[in-house]
Amino acid sequence: MDFQLTDSQRALQETARKYAREVIRPKAAHYDETAEFPKDLISTGYELGMMNLGIPSECGGLGLTHLEQVLVCEELAWGCAGVATSLFANDLANLPIVLGGTEEQKKRLLTPFTEKPKLASFCLTEPAAGSDVAGMSTTARRDGDHYILNGSKCFITNGGYADQFTVFATMDKSKRHKGISCFVVEGKAAGLTIGKHENKMGQRASNTVTLTFEDVRVPVANRIGEEGEGWRIAMETLDNSRPTTAAFAVGIARAALEHSLEYSAQRQTFGKPIRDHQGIQFMLADMAMNIQAARLLTHQGAWMLDSGQKNTLVSSYAKCFAADMAMKVTTDAVQVYGGYGYIKEYPVEKLMRDAKLIQVYEGTSQVQRIVIARELFK
């Protein structure tokens, strides 16, 4: 057991931290207020290697380990979770290709992302099938050398700006999870309609839309895995992505703790800084303790993947604990600030809004508990 980072990992962490501190942080409030898509940060993030972290080196990518991806994600989310979500969406969308694609598919579908700033979207959730993925209604029908997709996907990150979509659809709804397959839709295909950008409570710098597929034709060559393997690919994708999502929560919470430490040293009541009051000290201590616990679970979930171990249980531990922790820490940060914490001029109310989404996307905290229970029953 070794908790020491290598020199290269520390250098990567510092690069991400510097980018978050000097580039993302100064613009975070603007993008939160306007809900504009941070195109400039996408470009600079691409140039600095803050995108496409998991694309294999043989496809021109960085080929970072899962632990290294987690290190980067914590720093980016510390800067702004909405921007971090926009930057990391490619890795989630392309992960099914990394996990289930042929060597030809990997080189053809992944390499273009390493050659220029290009965005992709992961399309799993539907209006009536979020947590119940097996109940999806988007259909795929074989038609010669193509499949024809019909249906809709909602809450799709970067959907309004993406050039490639990884879509899960059922070929036989009566088979539930056994009928699902995975497809890659390239470009703005005929029959694809992009809905309005959702006006979200938090993580407002990320683009979120509904996609509608009407007789969208997809070449058979763009099916990832065999027919009926979509469920396995989707679940394996989420096992792989949960540590990075948990790292988002750790980054948000760390930012909230740092702001609280700074404010509690400056704000005075009853003739002394509020950090000298035991009630505030207990809150700060609990924040720090739980952030570190979440970070260790997150690193373990990533390390297990890098060690070739199945991480379903630990990745759900990490995602669930970190998400709930971030919500508690950011809520407490608002409390430390008192009335000022409720004002948008101060930074912690944004962190509280951003944290809430971590409890919802990529498997709610309740779904994580179901996964954990099922793993325990095994």
Coordinates of N, CA and C in Angstrom, one line a residue, residues 12 45-46 48-65 68-69 72 91 114:
L12 N 1.6 16.5 -13.1 CA 0.3 16.6 -13.8 C -0.7 17.3 -12.9
G45 N -8.1 24.3 -22.5 CA -8.0 23.0 -21.8 C -7.5 21.9 -22.8
Y46 N -7.9 22.0 -24.0 CA -7.4 21.0 -25.0 C -5.9 21.2 -25.2
L48 N -3.7 22.4 -23.2 CA -2.9 22.0 -22.1 C -3.0 20.5 -21.7
G49 N -3.8 19.8 -22.5 CA -4.0 18.3 -22.2 C -4.9 18.0 -21.1
M50 N -5.9 18.9 -20.9 CA -6.9 18.7 -19.8 C -8.1 18.0 -20.3
M51 N -8.1 17.5 -21.6 CA -9.2 16.8 -22.2 C -8.7 15.5 -22.7
N52 N -9.7 14.6 -23.0 CA -9.4 13.3 -23.6 C -8.3 12.6 -22.8
L53 N -8.5 12.6 -21.5 CA -7.5 12.0 -20.6 C -7.3 10.5 -20.8
G54 N -8.4 9.8 -21.1 CA -8.4 8.4 -21.2 C -8.2 7.8 -22.5
I55 N -8.0 8.6 -23.6 CA -7.8 8.0 -24.9 C -6.4 7.4 -25.0
P56 N -6.3 6.1 -25.4 CA -5.0 5.4 -25.4 C -4.0 6.1 -26.2
S57 N -2.7 5.9 -25.8 CA -1.6 6.5 -26.5 C -1.5 6.1 -28.0
E58 N -1.9 4.8 -28.2 CA -1.8 4.3 -29.6 C -2.8 5.1 -30.5
C59 N -3.8 5.8 -29.9 CA -4.7 6.6 -30.7 C -4.4 8.0 -30.7
G60 N -3.2 8.3 -30.1 CA -2.7 9.7 -30.0 C -3.1 10.4 -28.7
G61 N -3.7 9.7 -27.8 CA -4.1 10.3 -26.6 C -3.1 10.2 -25.5
L62 N -3.4 10.8 -24.3 CA -2.5 10.8 -23.2 C -2.3 9.5 -22.6
G63 N -3.4 8.7 -22.6 CA -3.4 7.3 -22.0 C -3.1 7.4 -20.5
L64 N -3.7 8.3 -19.8 CA -3.5 8.4 -18.4 C -4.1 7.3 -17.6
T65 N -3.5 6.9 -16.5 CA -4.2 5.9 -15.7 C -5.4 6.5 -15.0
E68 N -4.5 8.9 -12.3 CA -4.1 10.2 -12.8 C -5.3 11.1 -13.3
Q69 N -6.2 10.4 -13.9 CA -7.4 11.1 -14.3 C -8.2 11.7 -13.1
V72 N -6.5 14.9 -11.9 CA -6.8 16.1 -12.8 C -8.3 16.6 -12.5
D91 N -14.4 12.2 -22.2 CA -13.9 11.0 -21.7 C -15.0 10.0 -21.4
T114 N -7.9 13.8 -30.7 CA -6.6 14.2 -30.2 C -5.9 15.2 -31.2

